[in-house]
XYZ file of C-alpha atoms in Angstrom:
771
model
C -110.360 -93.218 157.766
C -107.420 -90.939 158.596
C -105.239 -89.888 155.622
C -101.570 -90.330 156.605
C -100.102 -88.543 153.591
C -98.488 -85.121 154.051
C -101.174 -83.441 151.964
C -103.873 -85.317 153.806
C -102.415 -84.406 157.183
C -102.342 -80.743 156.195
C -105.945 -80.921 154.958
C -106.940 -82.447 158.297
C -105.163 -79.649 160.137
C -107.025 -77.115 157.984
C -110.325 -78.747 158.961
C -109.372 -78.514 162.653
C -108.402 -74.878 162.136
C -111.840 -74.149 160.691
C -113.479 -75.828 163.680
C -111.368 -73.753 166.070
C -112.406 -70.591 164.207
C -116.042 -71.585 164.438
C -115.967 -72.548 168.095
C -114.100 -69.453 169.229
C -116.528 -67.247 167.309
C -119.579 -69.147 168.568
C -118.402 -68.958 172.185
C -118.469 -65.157 172.024
C -121.693 -65.138 169.993
C -123.530 -67.307 172.505
C -122.453 -65.114 175.414
C -123.748 -61.979 173.718
C -126.610 -62.973 171.426
C -128.017 -66.270 172.727
C -127.575 -66.438 176.494
C -130.244 -64.518 178.438
C -128.996 -61.143 179.643
C -131.601 -59.536 181.938
C -129.352 -56.591 182.843
C -128.823 -55.579 179.239
C -125.193 -54.744 179.945
C -122.611 -55.567 177.307
C -120.955 -58.943 177.795
C -118.255 -58.472 175.175
C -115.584 -60.658 173.704
C -113.169 -60.428 170.805
C -114.121 -62.448 167.758
C -111.729 -60.608 165.417
C -108.734 -60.849 167.767
C -109.424 -64.544 168.188
C -109.739 -65.142 164.458
C -106.301 -63.716 163.750
C -104.803 -66.321 166.135
C -106.599 -69.479 165.011
C -103.950 -70.593 162.514
C -101.055 -69.828 164.842
C -102.603 -71.715 167.747
C -103.919 -74.633 165.692
C -100.487 -75.256 164.209
C -98.877 -74.980 167.644
C -101.210 -77.152 169.716
C -101.911 -79.831 167.114
C -98.372 -80.147 165.777
C -95.328 -79.104 167.789
C -96.383 -78.565 171.384
C -95.386 -81.122 174.039
C -96.541 -81.781 177.597
C -93.357 -80.124 178.857
C -94.080 -76.824 177.116
C -95.999 -73.906 178.587
C -97.984 -71.292 176.665
C -99.077 -67.764 177.507
C -102.051 -66.864 175.295
C -102.816 -63.243 174.472
C -105.841 -62.042 176.494
C -108.271 -61.493 173.644
C -107.645 -64.951 172.194
C -109.011 -66.763 175.243
C -111.952 -68.196 173.218
C -109.407 -69.878 170.923
C -107.685 -71.489 173.907
C -110.989 -72.767 175.260
C -112.017 -74.060 171.840
C -108.743 -75.984 171.546
C -109.042 -77.370 175.074
C -112.570 -78.517 174.205
C -111.317 -80.339 171.091
C -108.535 -81.907 173.152
C -111.069 -83.227 175.654
C -109.997 -80.928 178.462
C -113.191 -78.869 178.690
C -116.820 -79.939 178.833
C -119.071 -78.406 176.185
C -121.314 -76.920 178.877
C -118.610 -74.338 179.600
C -118.656 -73.108 175.993
C -121.938 -71.371 176.778
C -120.540 -69.680 179.902
C -117.952 -67.187 178.646
C -117.811 -64.229 181.047
C -120.571 -65.622 183.228
C -120.182 -65.990 186.982
C -118.117 -69.117 187.600
C -117.733 -69.729 183.867
C -114.961 -69.118 181.391
C -113.046 -65.986 182.334
C -112.784 -62.912 180.168
C -109.070 -63.574 179.801
C -107.069 -66.737 180.485
C -106.746 -67.385 184.223
C -104.701 -70.115 185.906
C -106.745 -69.895 189.082
C -110.291 -69.323 187.803
C -110.751 -71.063 184.456
C -112.003 -74.674 184.559
C -109.605 -75.864 181.858
C -105.820 -75.882 181.589
C -104.302 -72.405 181.489
C -100.537 -72.110 181.843
C -100.311 -68.357 182.378
C -102.874 -65.799 183.421
C -102.985 -62.916 180.961
C -105.057 -59.797 180.635
C -102.759 -57.056 181.844
C -101.055 -56.001 178.635
C -97.362 -56.865 178.507
C -97.294 -58.875 181.729
C -98.684 -62.113 180.338
C -96.281 -61.892 177.421
C -93.229 -61.566 179.648
C -94.330 -64.116 182.268
C -92.808 -67.095 180.392
C -89.400 -65.404 180.575
C -89.586 -65.498 184.349
C -91.253 -68.908 184.228
C -88.209 -70.212 182.349
C -85.873 -68.940 185.061
C -88.105 -70.403 187.774
C -88.142 -73.780 186.001
C -84.366 -73.786 185.652
C -83.968 -72.822 189.289
C -86.229 -75.633 190.481
C -84.718 -78.206 188.146
C -81.187 -77.307 189.160
C -81.780 -77.344 192.917
C -84.517 -79.913 193.440
C -85.288 -81.627 190.115
C -88.714 -82.500 188.786
C -89.299 -79.400 186.648
C -88.081 -81.014 183.436
C -87.469 -79.017 180.288
C -89.661 -77.644 177.534
C -90.244 -74.427 175.669
C -91.992 -71.366 177.059
C -94.252 -69.773 174.429
C -95.775 -66.297 174.470
C -98.558 -65.584 171.992
C -99.004 -61.831 171.826
C -100.455 -59.126 169.640
C -98.224 -56.622 167.894
C -99.811 -53.698 169.732
C -98.687 -55.337 172.982
C -95.119 -54.554 171.963
C -95.865 -50.908 172.736
C -95.725 -51.740 176.449
C -92.517 -50.697 178.174
C -92.588 -53.835 180.311
C -91.873 -55.847 177.152
C -88.598 -54.110 176.474
C -87.517 -53.984 180.101
C -87.771 -57.770 180.038
C -86.237 -58.375 176.603
C -83.089 -56.409 177.409
C -82.448 -57.939 180.831
C -79.058 -59.709 180.667
C -80.512 -62.897 182.166
C -82.960 -63.350 179.285
C -80.447 -63.642 176.450
C -79.447 -67.151 177.545
C -82.986 -68.552 177.708
C -83.120 -70.698 174.567
C -86.472 -72.192 175.551
C -88.243 -68.858 175.024
C -90.416 -68.491 171.911
C -92.569 -65.433 171.253
C -95.091 -65.549 168.407
C -96.318 -62.096 167.477
C -99.753 -61.810 165.871
C -98.758 -59.003 163.491
C -102.211 -57.888 162.364
C -101.231 -54.215 162.302
C -104.345 -53.085 164.113
C -104.820 -51.815 167.637
C -108.019 -51.315 169.593
C -109.031 -48.081 167.888
C -107.338 -48.006 164.528
C -105.176 -49.424 161.792
C -101.576 -48.728 162.792
C -100.311 -46.083 160.327
C -96.854 -47.529 159.696
C -95.375 -50.980 160.033
C -92.762 -51.336 162.759
C -91.646 -54.836 161.787
C -88.181 -53.858 160.572
C -87.504 -51.711 163.626
C -88.780 -54.448 165.938
C -86.678 -57.033 164.131
C -83.600 -54.918 164.747
C -84.416 -54.490 168.419
C -84.861 -58.213 169.024
C -81.759 -59.037 166.988
C -79.720 -56.565 169.031
C -80.939 -58.321 172.184
C -79.580 -61.621 170.888
C -82.849 -63.221 169.760
C -83.441 -65.370 166.711
C -85.946 -63.566 164.476
C -88.209 -65.465 162.053
C -90.632 -63.578 159.819
C -93.697 -65.112 158.171
C -95.046 -62.420 155.897
C -96.674 -64.145 152.930
C -98.423 -67.464 152.400
C -97.937 -70.111 149.736
C -100.421 -68.620 147.261
C -98.734 -65.223 147.220
C -95.292 -66.787 147.064
C -96.387 -68.681 143.942
C -97.723 -65.477 142.389
C -94.454 -63.675 143.153
C -92.666 -66.259 140.967
C -94.774 -65.344 137.898
C -94.188 -62.444 135.499
C -95.183 -59.286 137.366
C -94.752 -61.064 140.705
C -91.686 -59.067 141.686
C -93.606 -55.858 141.141
C -96.522 -57.229 143.161
C -94.225 -58.131 146.093
C -92.634 -54.683 146.049
C -96.070 -53.062 145.899
C -97.276 -55.011 148.938
C -93.999 -54.508 150.810
C -94.071 -50.721 150.399
C -97.808 -50.222 150.800
C -98.921 -48.318 153.900
C -100.902 -50.348 156.402
C -104.169 -48.402 156.021
C -104.128 -48.884 152.261
C -103.549 -52.618 152.662
C -106.327 -52.908 155.237
C -108.669 -51.098 152.834
C -107.941 -53.700 150.153
C -109.321 -56.361 152.491
C -112.692 -54.631 152.300
C -112.749 -54.405 148.483
C -114.754 -56.382 145.950
C -112.747 -58.289 143.302
C -113.351 -55.541 140.761
C -112.222 -52.874 143.208
C -109.103 -54.934 143.821
C -108.341 -55.010 140.099
C -108.634 -51.223 140.053
C -106.695 -50.446 143.239
C -104.051 -53.135 143.660
C -101.854 -52.187 140.651
C -101.408 -48.667 141.989
C -99.631 -46.064 139.882
C -96.267 -45.873 138.174
C -94.357 -48.241 135.927
C -95.107 -51.333 138.033
C -98.864 -50.988 137.661
C -98.945 -52.589 134.233
C -97.190 -55.855 135.152
C -99.309 -56.144 138.294
C -102.521 -55.551 136.363
C -101.585 -58.192 133.823
C -100.726 -60.682 136.563
C -103.985 -60.323 138.463
C -105.983 -60.312 135.245
C -105.076 -64.003 134.972
C -106.698 -64.740 138.333
C -110.333 -65.546 138.923
C -112.197 -63.522 141.539
C -111.931 -66.136 144.299
C -108.183 -66.554 143.823
C -107.626 -62.789 143.796
C -109.751 -62.404 146.926
C -107.737 -65.155 148.658
C -104.362 -63.846 147.500
C -104.731 -60.399 149.075
C -105.201 -61.919 152.533
C -102.768 -64.821 152.062
C -100.346 -63.917 154.847
C -97.800 -66.139 156.558
C -99.601 -66.161 159.894
C -102.532 -67.969 158.265
C -100.471 -70.452 156.247
C -100.330 -73.648 158.284
C -97.457 -75.073 156.252
C -95.351 -71.947 156.786
C -96.167 -71.950 160.492
C -95.160 -75.593 160.887
C -91.873 -74.923 159.091
C -91.191 -71.949 161.359
C -91.853 -73.960 164.507
C -89.447 -76.616 163.249
C -86.775 -73.949 162.577
C -86.642 -72.621 166.157
C -83.087 -72.360 167.498
C -83.128 -73.619 171.089
C -79.798 -71.981 171.953
C -81.276 -68.473 172.213
C -84.689 -66.831 172.544
C -86.788 -66.747 169.388
C -89.416 -64.327 168.138
C -91.657 -65.187 165.191
C -93.365 -62.276 163.458
C -96.449 -63.839 161.888
C -98.304 -61.423 159.611
C -102.059 -61.871 160.005
C -105.393 -60.271 159.223
C -107.460 -59.239 162.210
C -110.776 -61.063 161.927
C -109.391 -63.472 159.310
C -112.180 -65.632 157.898
C -114.962 -63.496 159.403
C -117.201 -60.935 157.692
C -115.472 -58.277 159.794
C -111.922 -59.095 158.684
C -109.729 -56.063 158.177
C -112.347 -53.574 159.333
C -110.579 -50.778 161.251
C -113.124 -50.929 164.092
C -113.520 -54.695 164.336
C -111.758 -55.071 167.694
C -114.934 -55.554 169.718
C -117.400 -55.936 166.851
C -119.823 -58.859 167.191
C -121.208 -60.784 164.241
C -124.926 -60.443 163.640
C -127.280 -63.403 163.518
C -127.228 -63.352 159.724
C -123.435 -63.204 159.659
C -123.222 -66.150 162.055
C -125.587 -68.134 159.829
C -123.469 -67.337 156.767
C -120.292 -68.334 158.623
C -121.877 -71.618 159.719
C -122.825 -72.432 156.140
C -119.365 -71.575 154.827
C -117.611 -73.678 157.484
C -120.090 -76.567 157.304
C -121.431 -76.047 160.826
C -124.906 -76.048 162.347
C -125.844 -72.776 164.046
C -128.432 -74.613 166.154
C -125.885 -77.231 167.306
C -122.670 -75.206 167.497
C -120.715 -77.543 169.767
C -121.002 -80.694 167.656
C -117.840 -82.783 167.967
C -115.898 -84.406 165.133
C -117.133 -87.836 164.075
C -115.299 -90.489 166.091
C -113.883 -92.243 163.015
C -112.746 -89.036 161.310
C -109.174 -87.949 160.643
C -109.874 -84.783 162.614
C -110.937 -86.739 165.701
C -107.810 -88.879 165.379
C -105.618 -85.768 165.177
C -107.267 -84.314 168.278
C -106.817 -87.570 170.186
C -103.154 -87.806 169.196
C -102.524 -84.221 170.283
C -104.382 -84.760 173.553
C -102.225 -87.779 174.368
C -99.041 -85.901 173.488
C -100.030 -82.977 175.711
C -101.384 -84.981 178.651
C -99.469 -84.064 181.794
C -99.042 -86.407 184.745
C -100.677 -85.353 187.977
C -98.228 -83.329 190.031
C -98.457 -83.659 193.780
C -97.122 -80.633 195.580
C -94.656 -81.177 198.376
C -95.753 -79.624 201.661
C -93.950 -76.349 202.417
C -90.958 -76.542 204.723
C -91.707 -75.971 208.394
C -91.001 -72.376 209.359
C -90.193 -71.635 213.009
C -92.327 -68.917 214.531
C -89.546 -67.593 216.750
C -85.796 -68.051 216.357
C -85.279 -67.606 220.098
C -82.910 -64.663 220.019
C -82.562 -62.834 223.331
C -84.286 -59.486 223.653
C -82.143 -57.129 221.532
C -80.218 -54.189 222.881
C -78.404 -51.231 221.361
C -79.605 -49.506 218.230
C -80.602 -51.081 214.970
C -83.089 -50.840 212.145
C -85.586 -53.142 210.514
C -83.684 -53.296 207.232
C -80.654 -54.717 209.054
C -82.924 -57.227 210.753
C -83.984 -58.614 207.363
C -80.452 -59.772 206.530
C -79.896 -61.051 210.067
C -83.050 -63.203 210.027
C -82.120 -64.764 206.693
C -78.713 -65.743 208.046
C -80.255 -67.040 211.286
C -82.546 -69.271 209.257
C -79.583 -70.974 207.570
C -78.470 -72.092 211.042
C -81.770 -72.631 212.863
C -83.909 -73.983 209.995
C -81.615 -75.010 207.124
C -84.296 -76.937 205.238
C -86.554 -73.903 205.138
C -83.608 -71.620 204.336
C -82.767 -73.877 201.407
C -86.127 -73.003 199.853
C -85.596 -69.253 200.114
C -84.636 -67.414 196.938
C -84.058 -63.672 197.027
C -84.395 -61.347 194.056
C -83.129 -57.811 193.706
C -82.904 -55.190 190.925
C -79.259 -54.282 191.561
C -79.797 -53.105 195.171
C -78.608 -56.142 197.132
C -75.776 -54.448 199.003
C -77.781 -51.297 199.762
C -80.649 -53.303 201.275
C -78.531 -55.370 203.681
C -78.506 -58.630 201.734
C -74.698 -58.741 201.603
C -74.263 -61.317 204.362
C -76.947 -63.551 202.865
C -75.294 -63.363 199.421
C -71.920 -64.245 200.860
C -73.504 -67.246 202.553
C -75.666 -68.692 199.742
C -74.208 -67.298 196.515
C -75.794 -65.867 193.389
C -77.813 -68.078 191.037
C -76.523 -68.562 187.517
C -77.309 -71.354 185.007
C -73.564 -72.099 184.881
C -70.768 -71.317 187.316
C -68.805 -68.174 186.557
C -65.383 -67.125 187.723
C -65.305 -64.706 190.650
C -62.376 -62.532 189.605
C -62.445 -60.625 192.899
C -62.286 -63.696 195.125
C -58.641 -62.932 196.009
C -59.209 -59.200 196.544
C -58.869 -58.638 200.280
C -60.820 -55.372 200.141
C -63.860 -56.967 198.509
C -66.533 -57.445 201.167
C -69.422 -58.631 198.977
C -68.452 -61.914 197.334
C -70.293 -62.341 194.031
C -70.091 -66.101 193.586
C -72.327 -67.118 190.656
C -73.266 -70.780 190.471
C -76.284 -73.020 189.785
C -76.726 -73.620 193.522
C -76.931 -69.921 194.388
C -80.068 -68.650 196.103
C -80.076 -65.027 195.003
C -81.123 -63.836 191.530
C -79.864 -60.431 190.501
C -81.713 -58.608 187.733
C -81.132 -55.276 186.057
C -82.712 -52.087 187.365
C -86.331 -52.749 186.414
C -88.875 -53.314 189.163
C -91.410 -54.872 186.802
C -88.907 -57.619 185.996
C -88.301 -58.191 189.695
C -91.947 -58.785 190.544
C -92.518 -60.757 187.355
C -89.841 -63.195 188.466
C -91.218 -63.159 192.027
C -94.615 -64.217 190.730
C -93.215 -67.169 188.815
C -90.897 -68.273 191.610
C -93.943 -68.098 193.863
C -95.937 -70.370 191.539
C -93.514 -73.310 191.396
C -95.460 -75.173 194.091
C -98.445 -75.405 191.732
C -96.476 -75.903 188.496
C -93.966 -78.560 189.532
C -94.887 -79.385 193.117
C -91.765 -77.687 194.470
C -92.575 -74.808 196.837
C -90.094 -71.942 196.969
C -89.976 -69.052 199.429
C -89.254 -66.052 197.186
C -88.353 -62.669 198.690
C -87.932 -59.606 196.493
C -86.205 -56.500 197.810
C -86.756 -53.081 196.248
C -86.513 -49.482 197.369
C -89.912 -48.691 198.857
C -90.429 -45.500 196.786
C -90.377 -47.702 193.703
C -92.960 -50.212 194.886
C -95.515 -48.190 192.939
C -93.704 -49.029 189.717
C -93.934 -52.701 190.508
C -97.386 -52.768 192.068
C -99.527 -53.598 189.042
C -97.440 -56.523 187.746
C -96.931 -57.821 191.295
C -100.675 -57.639 191.893
C -101.259 -59.536 188.655
C -98.734 -62.152 189.733
C -100.670 -62.662 192.966
C -103.895 -62.961 190.960
C -102.192 -65.646 188.857
C -101.300 -67.694 191.946
C -97.765 -66.509 192.646
C -97.038 -66.260 196.383
C -94.071 -64.152 197.390
C -92.765 -61.564 199.832
C -92.040 -58.061 198.597
C -89.800 -56.003 200.872
C -89.828 -52.233 200.420
C -86.792 -50.655 202.012
C -85.738 -47.998 202.892
C -89.054 -46.225 203.229
C -90.813 -42.978 204.044
C -89.626 -39.443 204.686
C -87.344 -41.035 207.277
C -84.997 -41.347 204.286
C -84.609 -37.632 204.882
C -81.346 -36.753 203.187
C -82.423 -38.397 199.922
C -85.148 -35.813 199.357
C -88.684 -36.071 198.066
C -87.854 -38.226 195.048
C -86.884 -41.123 197.337
C -89.516 -40.740 200.040
C -92.528 -43.065 199.839
C -95.942 -41.856 201.013
C -98.716 -44.116 199.700
C -97.209 -47.573 200.212
C -98.623 -48.264 203.710
C -102.188 -47.911 202.504
C -101.445 -49.782 199.272
C -100.477 -52.740 201.424
C -103.899 -52.656 203.040
C -105.683 -52.548 199.712
C -103.834 -55.333 197.885
C -105.853 -58.587 197.670
C -104.055 -61.833 198.383
C -101.414 -60.097 200.463
C -100.698 -59.345 204.124
C -98.781 -56.122 204.789
C -96.497 -55.432 207.735
C -94.492 -52.452 208.918
C -92.498 -53.610 211.954
C -90.870 -51.162 214.356
C -88.097 -53.274 215.871
C -85.742 -56.019 214.804
C -87.636 -58.664 216.763
C -90.895 -57.525 215.148
C -89.253 -57.905 211.744
C -88.181 -61.433 212.591
C -91.621 -62.504 213.711
C -93.443 -60.839 210.805
C -91.035 -62.272 208.229
C -91.328 -65.783 209.661
C -95.114 -65.524 209.684
C -95.048 -64.350 206.067
C -92.767 -67.206 205.006
C -95.112 -69.713 206.627
C -97.924 -68.546 204.334
C -96.068 -69.277 201.084
C -96.189 -72.253 198.748
C -99.594 -73.793 199.439
C -103.150 -73.664 198.070
C -104.474 -71.423 200.844
C -101.319 -69.308 201.065
C -100.831 -65.616 200.537
C -98.183 -63.084 199.648
C -96.787 -60.442 201.975
C -95.416 -56.917 201.799
C -92.946 -55.732 204.427
C -92.152 -52.013 204.666
C -88.807 -51.575 206.369
C -86.711 -48.617 207.456
C -83.068 -47.631 207.840
C -83.731 -45.392 210.861
C -81.637 -46.470 213.870
C -83.959 -47.168 216.790
C -83.107 -48.059 220.381
C -84.085 -51.717 220.446
C -84.629 -51.723 224.200
C -87.751 -49.634 223.574
C -89.398 -52.843 222.335
C -89.544 -54.022 225.975
C -89.773 -57.663 224.924
C -90.975 -59.755 227.881
C -88.422 -62.179 229.287
C -91.027 -64.692 230.399
C -91.529 -67.305 227.638
C -95.342 -67.210 227.811
C -95.414 -63.427 227.787
C -92.924 -63.353 224.902
C -95.131 -65.750 222.907
C -98.154 -63.565 223.634
C -96.249 -60.550 222.307
C -95.253 -62.496 219.194
C -98.834 -63.552 218.484
C -100.022 -59.978 218.827
C -97.192 -58.695 216.635
C -98.045 -60.997 213.736
C -101.777 -60.317 214.261
C -101.313 -56.591 213.725
C -100.476 -54.682 216.928
C -99.441 -54.803 220.574
C -99.670 -52.501 223.564
C -96.178 -51.062 223.914
C -96.790 -48.650 226.817
C -99.634 -48.975 229.300
C -100.440 -45.916 231.339
C -101.163 -46.306 235.038
C -104.916 -46.099 235.416
C -107.266 -45.004 232.648
C -105.531 -43.316 229.701
C -106.451 -39.799 228.657
C -105.317 -40.531 225.128
C -104.058 -43.449 223.051
C -101.222 -43.047 220.565
C -101.249 -45.636 217.778
C -97.877 -45.507 216.055
C -96.266 -47.556 213.320
C -92.747 -48.437 212.240
C -89.964 -45.877 212.427
C -92.170 -43.360 214.263
C -92.307 -45.377 217.499
C -89.642 -43.241 219.267
C -91.762 -40.127 218.656
C -94.867 -41.881 219.938
C -93.149 -43.019 223.125
C -91.511 -39.637 223.722
C -94.860 -37.903 223.297
C -96.510 -40.298 225.765
C -93.784 -39.596 228.320
C -94.283 -35.844 228.023
C -98.062 -36.142 228.181
C -97.734 -38.180 231.354
C -95.601 -35.438 232.888
C -98.391 -33.000 231.989
C -100.904 -35.149 233.861
C -102.400 -36.837 230.806
C -101.535 -40.560 230.914
C -101.209 -42.147 227.462
C -101.263 -45.672 226.132
C -99.001 -46.394 223.163
C -100.043 -49.086 220.697
C -97.410 -50.278 218.234
C -99.186 -51.137 214.985
C -97.361 -53.745 212.910
C -100.090 -54.398 210.332
C -102.918 -51.943 209.669
C -103.963 -54.474 207.041
C -104.709 -57.196 209.607
C -106.309 -54.738 212.016
C -108.692 -53.569 209.312
C -109.574 -57.178 208.499
C -110.179 -57.816 212.200
C -112.498 -54.827 212.324
C -114.383 -56.128 209.285
C -114.561 -59.539 210.936
C -115.989 -58.084 214.134
C -118.681 -56.407 212.030
C -119.514 -59.704 210.363
C -118.382 -58.519 206.935
C -115.694 -61.188 206.537
C -114.444 -64.190 208.417
C -111.251 -62.753 209.878
C -110.606 -63.295 213.599
C -110.902 -60.161 215.716
C -109.446 -61.100 219.105
C -106.527 -58.726 218.539
C -108.835 -55.711 218.792
C -110.045 -56.722 222.240
C -106.482 -57.216 223.463
C -104.944 -54.066 222.024
C -107.895 -51.665 222.004
C -110.054 -52.914 224.908
C -113.285 -50.987 225.310
C -112.563 -50.221 228.960
C -109.449 -48.269 227.930
C -111.064 -46.420 225.026
C -109.747 -42.859 224.783
C -109.262 -40.156 222.125
C -106.808 -41.419 219.544
C -103.754 -39.943 217.832
C -102.362 -42.020 214.967
C -98.821 -41.556 213.698
C -97.254 -43.079 210.581
C -94.427 -42.234 208.196
C -96.842 -42.393 205.287
C -100.265 -41.104 204.374
C -102.284 -40.401 207.561
C -105.433 -42.119 206.333
C -103.568 -45.438 206.704
C -104.530 -45.640 210.376
C -107.610 -43.391 210.417
C -109.990 -46.362 210.588
C -108.701 -47.260 214.051
C -110.964 -44.585 215.519
C -113.951 -46.766 214.634
C -112.736 -49.662 216.792
C -114.210 -47.916 219.837
C -115.757 -44.872 218.082
C -113.461 -42.291 219.660
C -112.292 -38.841 218.506
C -109.155 -39.028 216.379
C -106.363 -36.931 214.918
C -104.346 -38.603 212.181
C -100.733 -37.552 211.692
C -98.678 -38.579 208.702
C -97.281 -37.460 205.389
C -99.477 -36.003 202.675
C -96.993 -33.762 200.832
C -93.919 -34.449 198.765
C -90.840 -34.669 200.947
C -87.869 -32.406 201.481
C -84.193 -33.034 202.050
C -82.870 -32.375 205.531
C -82.228 -33.855 208.930
C -84.803 -36.097 210.584
C -85.756 -33.297 212.960
C -86.284 -30.863 210.083
C -88.237 -33.285 207.929
C -90.414 -34.600 210.775
C -91.201 -31.060 211.855
C -92.067 -30.071 208.273
C -94.604 -32.908 208.014
C -95.873 -32.432 211.599
C -94.945 -35.957 212.657
C -92.393 -34.882 215.288
C -92.872 -35.325 219.009
C -94.123 -31.769 219.501
C -96.834 -32.319 216.898
C -97.965 -35.537 218.580
C -98.170 -33.845 221.966
C -100.046 -30.902 220.496
C -102.535 -33.139 218.686
C -103.179 -35.121 221.877
C -103.752 -31.989 223.934
C -106.203 -30.673 221.350
C -108.206 -33.891 221.671
C -108.078 -33.980 225.470
C -108.939 -30.350 226.031
């Protein structure tokens, strides 16, 4: 029968902890040593990294966690998460044999691929740890505007080596984070990295850094046994010895026999005598246990720490642990990926009271452990959350064909404002995010209209300043979130805002705006956010060497092709304002649903004559142009008769493409001009036509019909290989023009000429192909 006393409850929790240790170790063992492996390739897994987390996670899941909380589990502790989910009844035992198999348990926790409950995908170091920060903001945003997101803490379970990642500190210091009292980080401070024992402890320095950022800092260094020894004669000397000992020396003690401990632990100097006398009173088992009795493995200390969390500010708990705690490999400097042998697994099974031949045996139904698991499962059970359907997005806002000059960056702000009038329900779901570049990316009008999000309303001290154009009104109903200058934070928040449809059933339409040259900084965390199920729109603007006067440091080259290569994302580079409208609306319509996708829009500040778009006035013809635009391309200039050459041009380079076609025509070489809006979708169409994927390919027949096949010149303000594949649509000769060198400052004419993307270069390339 269950024991309801405090001591009995703690003993039951210890028994569950042992079962979690066993299961997490056996999951990795089965994948590597038991399951057939015809290829002979390493399967892998992290038994030692999991073992250091078993106490922390057992205390959290079976004591303090609620259904409203969310947890990000460090990548290498995924077997612990699956073991706990199994004990809670959320995972069938058949999956315990399928770690890292196709369709089985993933290498690292995955929201979208694992069969059991995973709150945050992790695996990219630093990103999973910071995700709950952005998840907290997303939850507050949804709760404040729409309701239904509730409350609850956001936990990050991370290894101490993960704190080396710069993304951690970019997130910690962001001004928005200091007010997030629901944030709790628990650091597995095992003082080992992948390759080595960390030479010096950084705990004091890290404590200072978190304290300076406004966090509550709790430190669990020693367990109850050591604390009791510290109270005895010689205990003060023992504490000082352990406190001042270098990490490698301490780790070596974990590998010592009891007699070696008696020789080494006292050290040298005047404190050695009292320490030697103290440990002489201990039997071998107690001495062996005392050396590894750290706070991160003391369930009582962990429970007290969880109860001491201050919910008015973020909290970090430094829990000292032993990597591989409880395993034969504990403390070994190279135990990161070490796997237990068959004999070691048998010894572990005996010590933990398990059966190696029946590793997944459940607790007896009438046991205290089964009762604890059932109670925790009930406490953590979440109600089914039905997602609201995304708001209807119009495909065309019906603006007349534009005139005058304009650029695609300006069109972004205009479309957002138009949506507030033409589709207010959809506009109400839009949330924009910027790393301190709102005004310089044409979001000023949108900000003035919808306001800036803040958990509480703040006074706008410039509201009565007549010369202030951008009104910074901060309030809970605002629809723009402004972060500090850190692109990784921007896309981290985008990912979580883009996941609210699956977390709380409330779809948002998040749009992040960043200078295009800095998309590369944000690419990896944004890609990971897409992998984790976050659907968002990333706008890179201004872009390319067209940003001529800014010089090479602010001129993007690789981003057009990166858009093609990013899974789960559609990339666009529109040429005109109307193209921008259509592409943005199409991208918004893909957000916030199970089969949705993210989008990347590359925009420009180059003024372009909008009449060059030649938008048809006839409604049916206009709709045909729109469909082609959002499918990847449209024929902008059709030569009379058969063309001698086709110019495929993208984005800001359209004026050069059209001017070159005009000159070629005067030379007797008629040219078609195709405006490419999405090389990404055109490449997918080409793959679809070849039967390599299921993408529709009608756009190729309309824009590159076989009967008009001609030598091809491609032109892009980016790397020329972006459009090189278009030659294979009809297997024609091709010359690809673009940017493959770092940029230079100068006028557009100078810079375009330098990179050979000016009109003269297009004409010359076409003539070379024709002649």
